[in-house]
Amino acid sequence: MKSNKETIQKNSTPSRPVDAFDRRILGELVRNARQTYAEIGTKVGLSAPAVHDRVKRMIASGTISSTNAAIDPMSVGKPFLAFVHVDASGWGKSERMMKLRDFPEVEELHSVTGDCCVILKVRTANADAMERFLAQVYALPGVRATRSYVVLTTYLDRPVQAEVTETWPDVPLPAV
């Protein structure tokens, strides 16, 4: 008997916009990705199978790109955090500049507009390690200057949020 696998279409997940339930599910996953589908379902008002189906669909569509562990920087010996603005001739997005991604101390690398062309989020063990990293940056062709902003206190550090502000206040937030 000949198989007809070639003629059977694979189930495809139709792409549809993220709705309010999806946003609530995403919010719960961001808060704690180790929750069961039943726990999430209770919080968002859906059954566990419905949550599972929605999560599967969001993974298939790329809305959920990965699940990550949040690591305490002190526990891994990287308490020194700085944002480094790099001024380079030209666009700055050279192949060698992109090699900075290979250093595990670089947590983010952004091509930006403004008074610099690249912003790096860098976490090291101490100021000496940051200085050694900056020496690597200055060794790149075209780098003219850097400005480093050392973080003293972090008041908010969170991943992308699924919620969207629907109505912005007409006046600025009140002073405390």
Tab-separated table of C-alpha atoms in Angstrom:
chain	number	residue	atom	x	y	z
A	1	MET	CA	0.000	0.000	0.000
A	2	LYS	CA	1.432	3.331	-1.077
A	3	SER	CA	1.612	6.168	1.460
A	4	ASN	CA	-0.060	9.448	0.662
A	5	LYS	CA	1.984	11.533	3.108
A	6	GLU	CA	3.098	13.858	0.331
A	7	THR	CA	-0.475	14.902	-0.448
A	8	ILE	CA	-1.590	15.533	3.131
A	9	GLN	CA	-1.196	19.149	4.167
A	10	LYS	CA	0.442	19.856	7.467
A	11	ASN	CA	-1.627	21.620	10.077
A	12	SER	CA	-0.692	25.250	9.849
A	13	THR	CA	-1.348	27.759	12.541
A	14	PRO	CA	-3.085	30.722	10.986
A	15	SER	CA	-1.479	33.961	11.989
A	16	ARG	CA	-3.871	36.175	13.873
A	17	PRO	CA	-3.369	39.229	16.032
A	18	VAL	CA	-2.585	38.873	19.726
A	19	ASP	CA	-5.851	39.339	21.629
A	20	ALA	CA	-6.622	40.261	25.253
A	21	PHE	CA	-6.426	36.630	26.445
A	22	ASP	CA	-3.066	36.184	24.688
A	23	ARG	CA	-1.771	39.356	26.352
A	24	ARG	CA	-2.845	38.119	29.785
A	25	ILE	CA	-1.233	34.718	29.136
A	26	LEU	CA	1.974	36.427	27.989
A	27	GLY	CA	1.917	38.620	31.081
A	28	GLU	CA	1.672	35.547	33.307
A	29	LEU	CA	4.491	33.789	31.431
A	30	VAL	CA	6.713	36.855	31.804
A	31	ARG	CA	5.975	36.963	35.551
A	32	ASN	CA	6.668	33.234	35.977
A	33	ALA	CA	7.204	30.921	32.996
A	34	ARG	CA	7.267	27.891	35.295
A	35	GLN	CA	3.520	28.081	36.011
A	36	THR	CA	1.347	25.240	34.776
A	37	TYR	CA	-1.231	25.885	32.084
A	38	ALA	CA	-3.900	25.222	34.722
A	39	GLU	CA	-2.462	27.922	37.015
A	40	ILE	CA	-2.288	30.395	34.144
A	41	GLY	CA	-5.809	29.434	33.043
A	42	THR	CA	-7.202	30.161	36.490
A	43	LYS	CA	-5.623	33.635	36.439
A	44	VAL	CA	-6.728	34.558	32.907
A	45	GLY	CA	-10.136	32.867	32.828
A	46	LEU	CA	-9.438	30.012	30.406
A	47	SER	CA	-9.116	26.236	30.671
A	48	ALA	CA	-5.684	24.624	30.761
A	49	PRO	CA	-6.132	23.126	27.254
A	50	ALA	CA	-7.145	26.543	25.873
A	51	VAL	CA	-4.036	28.135	27.408
A	52	HIS	CA	-1.892	25.307	26.010
A	53	ASP	CA	-3.329	25.795	22.511
A	54	ARG	CA	-2.755	29.540	22.642
A	55	VAL	CA	0.827	29.137	23.894
A	56	LYS	CA	1.529	26.589	21.123
A	57	ARG	CA	0.124	29.005	18.547
A	58	MET	CA	2.178	31.918	19.902
A	59	ILE	CA	5.334	29.783	19.803
A	60	ALA	CA	4.593	28.674	16.238
A	61	SER	CA	3.930	32.262	15.112
A	62	GLY	CA	7.076	33.605	16.792
A	63	THR	CA	5.217	35.775	19.307
A	64	ILE	CA	6.953	33.718	22.002
A	65	SER	CA	10.527	33.498	20.756
A	66	SER	CA	12.112	31.743	23.751
A	67	THR	CA	11.849	30.970	27.437
A	68	ASN	CA	14.730	32.276	29.525
A	69	ALA	CA	16.005	32.072	33.069
A	70	ALA	CA	16.504	35.342	34.940
A	71	ILE	CA	19.971	35.138	36.496
A	72	ASP	CA	21.009	37.144	39.549
A	73	PRO	CA	24.116	39.115	38.422
A	74	MET	CA	25.685	38.983	41.899
A	75	SER	CA	25.437	35.178	41.911
A	76	VAL	CA	27.537	34.903	38.752
A	77	GLY	CA	30.050	37.565	39.745
A	78	LYS	CA	28.863	40.370	37.449
A	79	PRO	CA	27.550	43.190	39.656
A	80	PHE	CA	29.098	46.056	37.611
A	81	LEU	CA	26.624	47.318	34.996
A	82	ALA	CA	27.199	50.078	32.459
A	83	PHE	CA	25.641	51.388	29.280
A	84	VAL	CA	28.348	52.222	26.769
A	85	HIS	CA	27.668	54.666	23.936
A	86	VAL	CA	30.065	54.133	21.038
A	87	ASP	CA	30.847	56.888	18.544
A	88	ALA	CA	32.362	55.516	15.353
A	89	SER	CA	33.066	56.869	11.915
A	90	GLY	CA	30.451	55.817	9.417
A	91	TRP	CA	27.457	53.790	10.462
A	92	GLY	CA	29.337	51.822	13.099
A	93	LYS	CA	27.653	48.541	12.294
A	94	SER	CA	30.833	46.962	11.021
A	95	GLU	CA	31.445	43.227	11.055
A	96	ARG	CA	34.122	43.764	13.718
A	97	MET	CA	31.766	45.888	15.858
A	98	MET	CA	29.215	43.065	15.703
A	99	LYS	CA	31.907	40.697	17.055
A	100	LEU	CA	31.361	42.393	20.438
A	101	ARG	CA	28.339	40.054	20.711
A	102	ASP	CA	30.821	37.247	21.332
A	103	PHE	CA	31.729	38.633	24.770
A	104	PRO	CA	29.347	37.200	27.401
A	105	GLU	CA	29.562	40.535	29.240
A	106	VAL	CA	27.599	42.205	26.418
A	107	GLU	CA	23.907	41.771	27.192
A	108	GLU	CA	22.514	44.122	24.544
A	109	LEU	CA	23.866	45.775	21.392
A	110	HIS	CA	21.776	48.407	19.625
A	111	SER	CA	22.360	50.463	16.474
A	112	VAL	CA	20.873	53.885	17.270
A	113	THR	CA	20.445	57.423	16.009
A	114	GLY	CA	21.649	60.464	17.901
A	115	ASP	CA	25.063	61.455	19.196
A	116	CYS	CA	26.439	57.904	18.983
A	117	CYS	CA	25.862	54.994	16.649
A	118	VAL	CA	25.889	51.981	19.000
A	119	ILE	CA	24.696	51.470	22.571
A	120	LEU	CA	25.892	48.462	24.549
A	121	LYS	CA	24.582	47.096	27.827
A	122	VAL	CA	27.636	45.550	29.489
A	123	ARG	CA	27.841	43.685	32.801
A	124	THR	CA	31.252	42.833	34.285
A	125	ALA	CA	32.809	41.806	37.582
A	126	ASN	CA	34.210	45.273	38.373
A	127	ALA	CA	35.557	48.534	36.963
A	128	ASP	CA	38.863	46.894	35.986
A	129	ALA	CA	37.045	44.294	33.866
A	130	MET	CA	34.989	47.093	32.280
A	131	GLU	CA	38.192	48.941	31.422
A	132	ARG	CA	39.574	45.799	29.733
A	133	PHE	CA	36.335	45.472	27.760
A	134	LEU	CA	36.524	49.127	26.686
A	135	ALA	CA	40.086	48.495	25.451
A	136	GLN	CA	38.572	45.895	23.097
A	137	VAL	CA	36.052	48.465	21.857
A	138	TYR	CA	38.745	51.076	21.250
A	139	ALA	CA	40.783	48.517	19.287
A	140	LEU	CA	38.002	48.419	16.654
A	141	PRO	CA	38.719	50.435	13.505
A	142	GLY	CA	36.690	53.647	13.306
A	143	VAL	CA	35.853	53.957	17.007
A	144	ARG	CA	36.345	57.625	17.918
A	145	ALA	CA	34.990	57.749	21.458
A	146	THR	CA	32.872	56.031	24.086
A	147	ARG	CA	30.725	57.364	26.894
A	148	SER	CA	30.054	54.941	29.717
A	149	TYR	CA	27.172	55.336	32.136
A	150	VAL	CA	27.723	53.211	35.232
A	151	VAL	CA	24.516	52.054	36.915
A	152	LEU	CA	24.324	52.822	40.633
A	153	THR	CA	20.817	51.465	41.310
A	154	THR	CA	18.342	49.653	39.065
A	155	TYR	CA	14.736	50.551	39.814
A	156	LEU	CA	13.153	48.593	36.961
A	157	ASP	CA	14.581	45.779	34.858
A	158	ARG	CA	12.002	43.760	32.986
A	159	PRO	CA	11.504	41.997	29.686
A	160	VAL	CA	9.095	43.116	26.966
A	161	GLN	CA	5.592	43.443	28.384
A	162	ALA	CA	2.537	42.156	26.516
A	163	GLU	CA	0.234	44.832	27.906
A	164	VAL	CA	-0.325	48.037	25.950
A	165	THR	CA	-1.322	51.417	27.390
A	166	GLU	CA	-4.632	52.147	25.686
A	167	THR	CA	-5.182	55.619	27.143
A	168	TRP	CA	-2.330	57.897	28.146
A	169	PRO	CA	-2.979	60.477	30.872
A	170	ASP	CA	-3.791	63.982	29.598
A	171	VAL	CA	-1.392	65.436	32.146
A	172	PRO	CA	1.981	64.152	33.325
A	173	LEU	CA	2.113	61.789	36.281
A	174	PRO	CA	1.694	63.668	39.560
A	175	ALA	CA	4.723	64.439	41.705
A	176	VAL	CA	5.056	62.233	44.745
